[in-house]
Short mmCIF file of C-alpha atoms in Angstrom, two decimals:
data_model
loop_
_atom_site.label_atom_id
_atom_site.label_comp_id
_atom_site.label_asym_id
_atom_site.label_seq_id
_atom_site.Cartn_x
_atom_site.Cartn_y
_atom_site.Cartn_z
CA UNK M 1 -156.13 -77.75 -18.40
CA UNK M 2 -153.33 -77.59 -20.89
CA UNK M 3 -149.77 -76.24 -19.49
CA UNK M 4 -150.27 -78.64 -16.50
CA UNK M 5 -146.79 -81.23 -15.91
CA UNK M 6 -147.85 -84.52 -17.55
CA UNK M 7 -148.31 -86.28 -14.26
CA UNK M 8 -150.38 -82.97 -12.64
CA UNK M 9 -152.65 -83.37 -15.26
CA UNK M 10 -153.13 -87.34 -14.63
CA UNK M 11 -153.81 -86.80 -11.21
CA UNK M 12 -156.59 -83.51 -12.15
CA UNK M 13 -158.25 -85.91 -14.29
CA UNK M 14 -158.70 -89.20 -11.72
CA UNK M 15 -160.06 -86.34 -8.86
CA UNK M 16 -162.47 -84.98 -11.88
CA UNK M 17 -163.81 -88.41 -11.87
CA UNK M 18 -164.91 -88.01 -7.99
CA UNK M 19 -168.50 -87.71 -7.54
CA UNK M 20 -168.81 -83.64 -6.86
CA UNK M 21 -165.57 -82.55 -7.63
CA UNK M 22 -165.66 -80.22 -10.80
CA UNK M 23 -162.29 -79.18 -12.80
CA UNK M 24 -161.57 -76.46 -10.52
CA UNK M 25 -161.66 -78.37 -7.35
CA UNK M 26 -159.80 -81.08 -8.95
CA UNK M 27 -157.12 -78.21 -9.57
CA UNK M 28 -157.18 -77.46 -6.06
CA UNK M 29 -156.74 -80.78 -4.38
CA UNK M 30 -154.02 -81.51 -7.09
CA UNK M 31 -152.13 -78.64 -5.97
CA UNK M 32 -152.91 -79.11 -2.41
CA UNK M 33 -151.22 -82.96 -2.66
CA UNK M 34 -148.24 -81.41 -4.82
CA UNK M 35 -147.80 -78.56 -1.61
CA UNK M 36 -148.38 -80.77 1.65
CA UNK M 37 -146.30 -83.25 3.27
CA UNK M 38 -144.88 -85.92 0.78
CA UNK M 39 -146.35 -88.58 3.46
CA UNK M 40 -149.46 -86.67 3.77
CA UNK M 41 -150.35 -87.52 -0.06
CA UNK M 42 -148.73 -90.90 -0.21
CA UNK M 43 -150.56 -91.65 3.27
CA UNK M 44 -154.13 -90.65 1.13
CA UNK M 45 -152.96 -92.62 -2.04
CA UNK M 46 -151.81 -95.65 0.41
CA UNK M 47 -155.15 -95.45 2.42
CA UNK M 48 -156.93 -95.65 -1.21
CA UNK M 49 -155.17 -98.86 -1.97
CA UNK M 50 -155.60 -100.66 1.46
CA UNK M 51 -159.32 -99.93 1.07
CA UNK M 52 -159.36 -101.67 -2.13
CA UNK M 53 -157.51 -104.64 -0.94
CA UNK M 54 -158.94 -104.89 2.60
CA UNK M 55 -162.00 -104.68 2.52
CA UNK M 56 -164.89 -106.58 1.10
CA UNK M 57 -168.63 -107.70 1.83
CA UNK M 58 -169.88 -109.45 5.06
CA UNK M 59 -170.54 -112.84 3.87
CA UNK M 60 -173.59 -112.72 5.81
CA UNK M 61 -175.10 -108.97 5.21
CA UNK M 62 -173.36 -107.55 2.94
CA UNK M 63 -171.28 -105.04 5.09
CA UNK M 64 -168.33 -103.41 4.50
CA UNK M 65 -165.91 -105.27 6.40
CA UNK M 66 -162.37 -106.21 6.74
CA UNK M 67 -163.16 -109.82 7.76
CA UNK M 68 -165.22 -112.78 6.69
CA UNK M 69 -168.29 -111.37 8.82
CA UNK M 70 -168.69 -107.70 10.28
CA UNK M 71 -168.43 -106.59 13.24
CA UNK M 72 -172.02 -106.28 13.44
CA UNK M 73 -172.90 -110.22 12.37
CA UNK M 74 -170.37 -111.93 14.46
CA UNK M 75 -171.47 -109.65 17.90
CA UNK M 76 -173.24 -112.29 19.99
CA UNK M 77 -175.16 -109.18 21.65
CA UNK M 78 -177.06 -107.95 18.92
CA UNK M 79 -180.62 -108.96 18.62
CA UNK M 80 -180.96 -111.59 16.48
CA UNK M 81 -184.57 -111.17 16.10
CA UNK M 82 -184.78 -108.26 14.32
CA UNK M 83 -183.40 -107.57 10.50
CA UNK M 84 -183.41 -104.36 9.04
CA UNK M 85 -182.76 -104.16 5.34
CA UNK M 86 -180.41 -101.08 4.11
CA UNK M 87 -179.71 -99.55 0.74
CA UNK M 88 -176.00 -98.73 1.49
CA UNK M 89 -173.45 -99.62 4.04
CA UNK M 90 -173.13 -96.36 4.48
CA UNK M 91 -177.47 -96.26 5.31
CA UNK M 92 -176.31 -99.01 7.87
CA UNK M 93 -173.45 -96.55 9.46
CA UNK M 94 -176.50 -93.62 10.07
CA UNK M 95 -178.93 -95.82 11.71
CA UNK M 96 -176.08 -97.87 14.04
CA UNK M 97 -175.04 -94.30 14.71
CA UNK M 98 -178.37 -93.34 17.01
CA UNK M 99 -177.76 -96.13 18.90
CA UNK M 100 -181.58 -96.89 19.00
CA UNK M 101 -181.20 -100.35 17.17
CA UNK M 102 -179.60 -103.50 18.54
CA UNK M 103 -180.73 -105.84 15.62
CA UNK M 104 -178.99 -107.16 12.47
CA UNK M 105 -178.78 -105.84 8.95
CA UNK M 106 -179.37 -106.70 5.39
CA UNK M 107 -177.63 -104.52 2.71
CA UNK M 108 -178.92 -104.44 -0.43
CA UNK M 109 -176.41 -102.83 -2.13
CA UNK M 110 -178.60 -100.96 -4.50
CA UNK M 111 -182.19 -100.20 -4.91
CA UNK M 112 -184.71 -101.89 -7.72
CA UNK M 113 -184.89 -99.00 -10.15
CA UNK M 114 -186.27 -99.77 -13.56
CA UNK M 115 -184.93 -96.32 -15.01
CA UNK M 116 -181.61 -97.63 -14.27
CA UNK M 117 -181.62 -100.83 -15.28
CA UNK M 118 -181.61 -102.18 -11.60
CA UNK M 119 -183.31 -105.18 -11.33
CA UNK M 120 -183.85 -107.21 -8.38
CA UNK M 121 -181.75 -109.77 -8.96
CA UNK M 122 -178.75 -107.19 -9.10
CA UNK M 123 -179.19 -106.81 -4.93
CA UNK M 124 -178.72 -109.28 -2.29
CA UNK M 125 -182.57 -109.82 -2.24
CA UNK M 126 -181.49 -114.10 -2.59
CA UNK M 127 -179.35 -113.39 0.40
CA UNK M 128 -182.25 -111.49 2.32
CA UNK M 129 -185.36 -114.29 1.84
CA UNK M 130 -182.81 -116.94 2.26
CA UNK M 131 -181.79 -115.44 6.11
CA UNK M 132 -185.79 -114.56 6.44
CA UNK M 133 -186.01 -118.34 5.41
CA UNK M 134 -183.88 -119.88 8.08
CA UNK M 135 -183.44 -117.37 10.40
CA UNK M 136 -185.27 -116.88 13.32
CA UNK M 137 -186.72 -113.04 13.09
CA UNK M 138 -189.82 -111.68 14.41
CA UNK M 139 -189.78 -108.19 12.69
CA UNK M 140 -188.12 -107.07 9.11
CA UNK M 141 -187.82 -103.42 9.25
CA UNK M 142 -187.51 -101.88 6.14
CA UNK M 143 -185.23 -98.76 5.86
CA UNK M 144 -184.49 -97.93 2.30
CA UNK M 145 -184.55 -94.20 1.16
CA UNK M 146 -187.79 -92.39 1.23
CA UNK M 147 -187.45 -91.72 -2.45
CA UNK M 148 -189.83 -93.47 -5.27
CA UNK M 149 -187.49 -96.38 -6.01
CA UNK M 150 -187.04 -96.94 -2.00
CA UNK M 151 -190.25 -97.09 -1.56
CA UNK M 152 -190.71 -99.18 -4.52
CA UNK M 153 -187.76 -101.69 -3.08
CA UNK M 154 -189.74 -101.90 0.03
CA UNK M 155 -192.86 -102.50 -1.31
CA UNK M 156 -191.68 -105.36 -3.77
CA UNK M 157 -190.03 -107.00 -0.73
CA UNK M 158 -192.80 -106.79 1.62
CA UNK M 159 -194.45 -108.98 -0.86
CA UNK M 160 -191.75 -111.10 -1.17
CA UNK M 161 -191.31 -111.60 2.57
CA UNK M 162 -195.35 -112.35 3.56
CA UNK M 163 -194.79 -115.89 3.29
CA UNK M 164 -192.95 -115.78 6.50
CA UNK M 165 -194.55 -115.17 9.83
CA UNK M 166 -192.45 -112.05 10.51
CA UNK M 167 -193.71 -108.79 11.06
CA UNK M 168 -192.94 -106.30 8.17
CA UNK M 169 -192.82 -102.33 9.12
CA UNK M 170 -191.05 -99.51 7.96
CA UNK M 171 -189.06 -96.39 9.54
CA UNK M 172 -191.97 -93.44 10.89
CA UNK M 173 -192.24 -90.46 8.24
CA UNK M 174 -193.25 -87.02 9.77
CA UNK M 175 -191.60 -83.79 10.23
CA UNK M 176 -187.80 -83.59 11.24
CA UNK M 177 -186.64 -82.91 14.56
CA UNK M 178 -185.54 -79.09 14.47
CA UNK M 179 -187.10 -78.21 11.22
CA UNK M 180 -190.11 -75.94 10.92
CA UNK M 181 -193.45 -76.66 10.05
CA UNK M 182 -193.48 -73.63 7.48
CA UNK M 183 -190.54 -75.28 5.32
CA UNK M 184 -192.13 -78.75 5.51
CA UNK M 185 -193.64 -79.70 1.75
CA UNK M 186 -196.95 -81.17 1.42
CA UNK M 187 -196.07 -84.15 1.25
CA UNK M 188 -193.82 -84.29 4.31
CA UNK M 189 -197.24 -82.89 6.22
CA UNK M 190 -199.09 -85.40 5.21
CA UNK M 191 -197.01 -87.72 6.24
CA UNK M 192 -196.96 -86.35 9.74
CA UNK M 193 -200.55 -86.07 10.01
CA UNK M 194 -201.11 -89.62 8.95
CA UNK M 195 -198.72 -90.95 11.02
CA UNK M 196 -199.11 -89.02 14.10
CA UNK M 197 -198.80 -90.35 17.44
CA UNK M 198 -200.59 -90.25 20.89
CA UNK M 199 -198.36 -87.67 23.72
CA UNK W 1 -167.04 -92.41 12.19
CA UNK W 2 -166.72 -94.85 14.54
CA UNK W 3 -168.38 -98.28 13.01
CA UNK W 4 -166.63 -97.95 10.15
CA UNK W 5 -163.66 -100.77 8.99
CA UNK W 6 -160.38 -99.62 9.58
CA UNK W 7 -159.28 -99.18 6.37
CA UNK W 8 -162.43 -97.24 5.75
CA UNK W 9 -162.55 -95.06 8.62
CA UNK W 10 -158.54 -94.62 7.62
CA UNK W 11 -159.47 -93.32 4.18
CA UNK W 12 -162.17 -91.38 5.32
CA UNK W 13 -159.51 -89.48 7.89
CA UNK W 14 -157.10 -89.21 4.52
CA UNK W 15 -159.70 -87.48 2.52
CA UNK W 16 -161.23 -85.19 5.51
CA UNK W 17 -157.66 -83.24 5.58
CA UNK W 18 -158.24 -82.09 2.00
CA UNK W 19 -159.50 -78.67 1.73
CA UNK W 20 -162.90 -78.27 1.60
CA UNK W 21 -163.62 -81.96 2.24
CA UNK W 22 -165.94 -82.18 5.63
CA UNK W 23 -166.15 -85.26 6.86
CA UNK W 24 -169.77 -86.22 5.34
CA UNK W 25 -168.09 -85.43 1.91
CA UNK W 26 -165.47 -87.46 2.92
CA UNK W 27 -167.27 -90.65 3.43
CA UNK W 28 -169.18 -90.00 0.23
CA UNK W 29 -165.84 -90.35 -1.48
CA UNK W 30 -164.72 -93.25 0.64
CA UNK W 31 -167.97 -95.06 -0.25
CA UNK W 32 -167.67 -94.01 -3.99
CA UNK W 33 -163.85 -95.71 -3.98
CA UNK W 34 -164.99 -98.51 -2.45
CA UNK W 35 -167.99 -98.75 -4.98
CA UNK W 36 -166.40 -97.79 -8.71
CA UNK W 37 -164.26 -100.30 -10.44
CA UNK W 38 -160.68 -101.40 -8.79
CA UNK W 39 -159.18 -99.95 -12.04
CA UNK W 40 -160.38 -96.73 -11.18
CA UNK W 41 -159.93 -96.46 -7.41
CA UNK W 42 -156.03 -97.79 -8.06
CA UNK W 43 -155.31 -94.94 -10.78
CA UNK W 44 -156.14 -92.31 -8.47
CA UNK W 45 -153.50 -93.85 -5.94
CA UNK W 46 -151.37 -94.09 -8.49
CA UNK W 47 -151.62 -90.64 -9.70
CA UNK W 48 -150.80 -89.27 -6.60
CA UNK W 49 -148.21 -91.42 -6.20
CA UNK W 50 -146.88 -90.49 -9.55
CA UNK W 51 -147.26 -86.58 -8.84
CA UNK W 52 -145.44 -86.94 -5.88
CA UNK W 53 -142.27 -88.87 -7.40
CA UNK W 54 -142.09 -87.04 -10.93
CA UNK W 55 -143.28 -83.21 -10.39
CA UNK W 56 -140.48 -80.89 -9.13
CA UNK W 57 -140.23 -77.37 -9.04
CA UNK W 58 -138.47 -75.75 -12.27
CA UNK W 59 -135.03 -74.72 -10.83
CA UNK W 60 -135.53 -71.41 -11.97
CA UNK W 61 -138.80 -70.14 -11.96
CA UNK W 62 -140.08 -72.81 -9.52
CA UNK W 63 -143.29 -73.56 -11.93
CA UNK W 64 -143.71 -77.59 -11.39
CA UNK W 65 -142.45 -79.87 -13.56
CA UNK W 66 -141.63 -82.91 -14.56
CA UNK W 67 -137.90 -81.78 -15.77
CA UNK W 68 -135.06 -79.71 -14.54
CA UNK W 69 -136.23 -76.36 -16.26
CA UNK W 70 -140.26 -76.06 -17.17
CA UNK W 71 -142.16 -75.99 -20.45
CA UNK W 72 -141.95 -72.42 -20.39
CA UNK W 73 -138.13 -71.73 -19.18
CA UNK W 74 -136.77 -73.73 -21.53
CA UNK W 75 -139.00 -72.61 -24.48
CA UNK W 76 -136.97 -70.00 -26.52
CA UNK W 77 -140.23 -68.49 -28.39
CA UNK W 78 -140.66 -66.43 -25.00
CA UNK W 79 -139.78 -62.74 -24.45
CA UNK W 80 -136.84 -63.43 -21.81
CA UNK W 81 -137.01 -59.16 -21.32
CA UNK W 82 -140.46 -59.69 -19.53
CA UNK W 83 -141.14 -61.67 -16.20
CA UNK W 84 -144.25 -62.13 -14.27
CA UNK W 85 -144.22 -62.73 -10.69
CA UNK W 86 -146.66 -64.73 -9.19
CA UNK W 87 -147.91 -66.37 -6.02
CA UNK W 88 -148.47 -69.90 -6.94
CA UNK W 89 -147.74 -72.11 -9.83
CA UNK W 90 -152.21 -72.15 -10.26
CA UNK W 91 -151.44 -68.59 -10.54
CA UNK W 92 -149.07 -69.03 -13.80
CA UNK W 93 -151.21 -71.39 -15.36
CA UNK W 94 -154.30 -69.45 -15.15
CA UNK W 95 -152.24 -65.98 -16.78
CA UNK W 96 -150.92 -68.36 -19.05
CA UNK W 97 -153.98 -69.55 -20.05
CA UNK W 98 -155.03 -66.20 -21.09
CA UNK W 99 -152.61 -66.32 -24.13
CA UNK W 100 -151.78 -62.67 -23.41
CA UNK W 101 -148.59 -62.46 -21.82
CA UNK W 102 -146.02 -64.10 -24.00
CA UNK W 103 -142.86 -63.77 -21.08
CA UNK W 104 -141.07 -65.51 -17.74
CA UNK W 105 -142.60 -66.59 -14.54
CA UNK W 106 -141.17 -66.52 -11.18
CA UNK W 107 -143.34 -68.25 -8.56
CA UNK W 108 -142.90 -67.13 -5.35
CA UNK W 109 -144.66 -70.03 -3.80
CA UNK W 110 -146.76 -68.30 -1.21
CA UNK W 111 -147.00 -64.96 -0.06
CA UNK W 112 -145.82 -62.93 2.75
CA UNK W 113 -148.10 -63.28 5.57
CA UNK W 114 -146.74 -62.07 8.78
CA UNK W 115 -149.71 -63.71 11.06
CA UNK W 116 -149.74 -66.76 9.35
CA UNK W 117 -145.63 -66.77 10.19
CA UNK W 118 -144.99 -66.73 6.23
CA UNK W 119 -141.73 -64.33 6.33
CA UNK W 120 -139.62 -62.96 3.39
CA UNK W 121 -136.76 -65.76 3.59
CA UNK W 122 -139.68 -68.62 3.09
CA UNK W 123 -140.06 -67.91 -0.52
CA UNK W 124 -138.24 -67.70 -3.69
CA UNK W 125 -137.42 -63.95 -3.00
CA UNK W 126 -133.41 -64.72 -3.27
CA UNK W 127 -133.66 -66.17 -6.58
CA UNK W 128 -136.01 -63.81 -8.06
CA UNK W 129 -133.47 -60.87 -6.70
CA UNK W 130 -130.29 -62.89 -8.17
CA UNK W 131 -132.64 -63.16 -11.57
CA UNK W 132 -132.88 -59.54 -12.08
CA UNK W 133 -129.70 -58.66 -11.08
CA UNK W 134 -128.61 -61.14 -13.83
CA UNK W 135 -130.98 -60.97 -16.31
CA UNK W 136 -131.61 -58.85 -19.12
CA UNK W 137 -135.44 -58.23 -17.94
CA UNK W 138 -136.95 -54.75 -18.94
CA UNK W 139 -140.27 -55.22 -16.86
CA UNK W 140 -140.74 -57.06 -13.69
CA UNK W 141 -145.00 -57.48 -13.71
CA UNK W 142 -146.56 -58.12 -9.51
CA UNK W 143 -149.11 -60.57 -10.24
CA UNK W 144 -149.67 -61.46 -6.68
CA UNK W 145 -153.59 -61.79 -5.63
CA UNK W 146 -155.77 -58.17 -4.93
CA UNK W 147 -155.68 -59.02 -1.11
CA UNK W 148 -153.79 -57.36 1.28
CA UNK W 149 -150.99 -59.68 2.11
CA UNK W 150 -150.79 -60.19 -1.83
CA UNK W 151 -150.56 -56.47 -2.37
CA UNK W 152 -147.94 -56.19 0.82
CA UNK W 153 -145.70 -59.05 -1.53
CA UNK W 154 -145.80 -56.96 -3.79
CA UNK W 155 -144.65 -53.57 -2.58
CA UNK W 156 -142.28 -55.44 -0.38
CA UNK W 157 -140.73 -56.96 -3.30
CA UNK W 158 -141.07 -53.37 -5.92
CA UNK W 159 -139.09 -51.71 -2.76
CA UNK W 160 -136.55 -54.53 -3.33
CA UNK W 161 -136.01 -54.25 -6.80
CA UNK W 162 -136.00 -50.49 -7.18
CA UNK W 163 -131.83 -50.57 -7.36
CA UNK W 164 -132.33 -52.48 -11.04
CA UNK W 165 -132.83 -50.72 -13.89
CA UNK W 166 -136.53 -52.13 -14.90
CA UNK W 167 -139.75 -50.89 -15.09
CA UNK W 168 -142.32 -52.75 -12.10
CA UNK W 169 -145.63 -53.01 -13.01
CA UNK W 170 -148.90 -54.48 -11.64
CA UNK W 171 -152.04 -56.19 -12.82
CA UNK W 172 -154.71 -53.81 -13.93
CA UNK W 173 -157.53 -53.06 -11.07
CA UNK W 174 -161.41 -52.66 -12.37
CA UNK W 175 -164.63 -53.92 -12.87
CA UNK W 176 -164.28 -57.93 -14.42
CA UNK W 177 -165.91 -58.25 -17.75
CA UNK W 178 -169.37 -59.98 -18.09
CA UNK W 179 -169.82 -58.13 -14.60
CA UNK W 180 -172.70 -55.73 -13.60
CA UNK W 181 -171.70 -52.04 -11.88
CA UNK W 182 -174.40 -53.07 -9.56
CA UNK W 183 -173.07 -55.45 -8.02
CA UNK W 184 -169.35 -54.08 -7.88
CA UNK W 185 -168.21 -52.79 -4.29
CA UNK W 186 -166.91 -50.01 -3.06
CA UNK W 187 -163.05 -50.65 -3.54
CA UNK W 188 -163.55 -52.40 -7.26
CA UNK W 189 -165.48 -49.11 -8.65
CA UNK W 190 -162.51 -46.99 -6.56
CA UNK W 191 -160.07 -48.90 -8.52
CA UNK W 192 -162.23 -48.65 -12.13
CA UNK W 193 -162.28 -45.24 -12.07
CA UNK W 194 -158.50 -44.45 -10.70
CA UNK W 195 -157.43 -46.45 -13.17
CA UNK W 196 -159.87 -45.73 -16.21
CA UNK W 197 -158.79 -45.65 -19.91
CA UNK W 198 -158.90 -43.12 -23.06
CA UNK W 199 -161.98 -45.17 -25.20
#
């Protein structure tokens, strides 16, 4: 917006760049960082930095992590067995989060998507067949995004993987916990009927 | 999120006090910084940085700025006989913006809000009385916002100013352009016709 203090208008414009921040928001925070606590906003634009400088990718799985391997790789009580390959780190944070998996990880950093110009060599998939390769795991379980290209990712490395004598599955698709049947879409039924399970 | 790296997990708490950031927005920015180019992640840091050193408020109308008086105190082209009293220094830009009103600002920098402990002596009130008393303003326009504790500013502050020889004025109340009737309540048709106009 024109009228804005050189400086306000610098800082309206790198928020505007934020994935789901419009102009108006943008405005908003701006204004909210001018208002609050200096240290407040210097403690955000500090944080920023140290992210930036601190951390980097597990050597290993491709983490987010502040040291050579995560937290997750160099924990001698994980199961070492079982892999399960991620999109994001942040896929990696939602699945640790239930608590249900003791296993390792593989990010990919990225999904094979064509449209995009994603190809597989642009994702750790060298990384992946090389720890399939000389690791020791009895299951790969594949938990990219239910979308087209997830799918798609899995699919292309479930072929990739067969050489190995691992077992390659995928996470369960059916209806959501707490959600109603009448919202579910067609194809999220089918799913559940396909996949459905003995009480 | 616990699982996170610390730096991560840091910058995720930074961005959750922002208003209107949750914390799943949050880590969607975290994960975005941590994913665009350095460049990118370091100018926003920067910015802030930069907002916070360089933007002070104008020492007479408390707009922001990036000088001792603001763009629009020290411009002479304005009509020094008119001054607009707002809430905020948003506020100014967005009348401003309108290319209407071609006078002085005086920001009050909040409003008086009793239950949120916001009293009279927190704002610019002083130097907006010691303005009038030594300016040469004819009209003193209340652009505070149509809520109640922006309308209270307002009659708190007309009751102060009533010993100076100027005419007080407030913001027209109606329907909004591009609107429909239909949809207008109660209080917004109240004020469209108590305040309606010769055609």
């Amino acid at each position: 917006m024109s009228g804005h203090a050189g400086a306000v208008s610098d800082l309206v414009d790198q928020l505007s760049k934020l994935p789901g921040i419009g102009r108006k928001s943008a405005e908003r925070l701006a204004f909210h960082l001018l208002r609050v606590h200096e240290d407040e906003a210097l403690a955000l634009a500090a944080a920023i930095q140290k992210v930036r400088t601190d951390v980097r990718y597990c050597s290993v799985c491709f983490n987010l992590s502040e040291t050579e391997l995560c937290r997750i790789c160099s924990d001698p009580k994980r199961d070492a067995t079982r892999l399960c390959v991620v999109e994001q780190p942040r896929d990696l944070l939602s699945l640790d989060a239930s608590g249900v998996y003791t296993g390792l990880y593989h990010v990919l950093l990225g999904r094979i998507a064509p449209l995009d110009g994603i190809t597989p060599d642009q994702l750790t998939i060298d990384s992946l067949v090389e720890r399939v390769r000389t690791g020791n795991f009895s299951e790969i379980i594949m938990a990219t995004n239910p979308t087209v290209e997830g799918d798609g990712t899995s699919l292309y490395l479930s072929n990739l993987l067969q050489e190995f004598p691992v077992e390659i599955t995928r996470l369960a698709r059916g209806i959501t916990s707490g959600s109603v049947l009448e919202y579910a879409n067609r194809e999220i039924i089918a799913d559940a009927l396909t996949g459905r399970q003995r009480l």
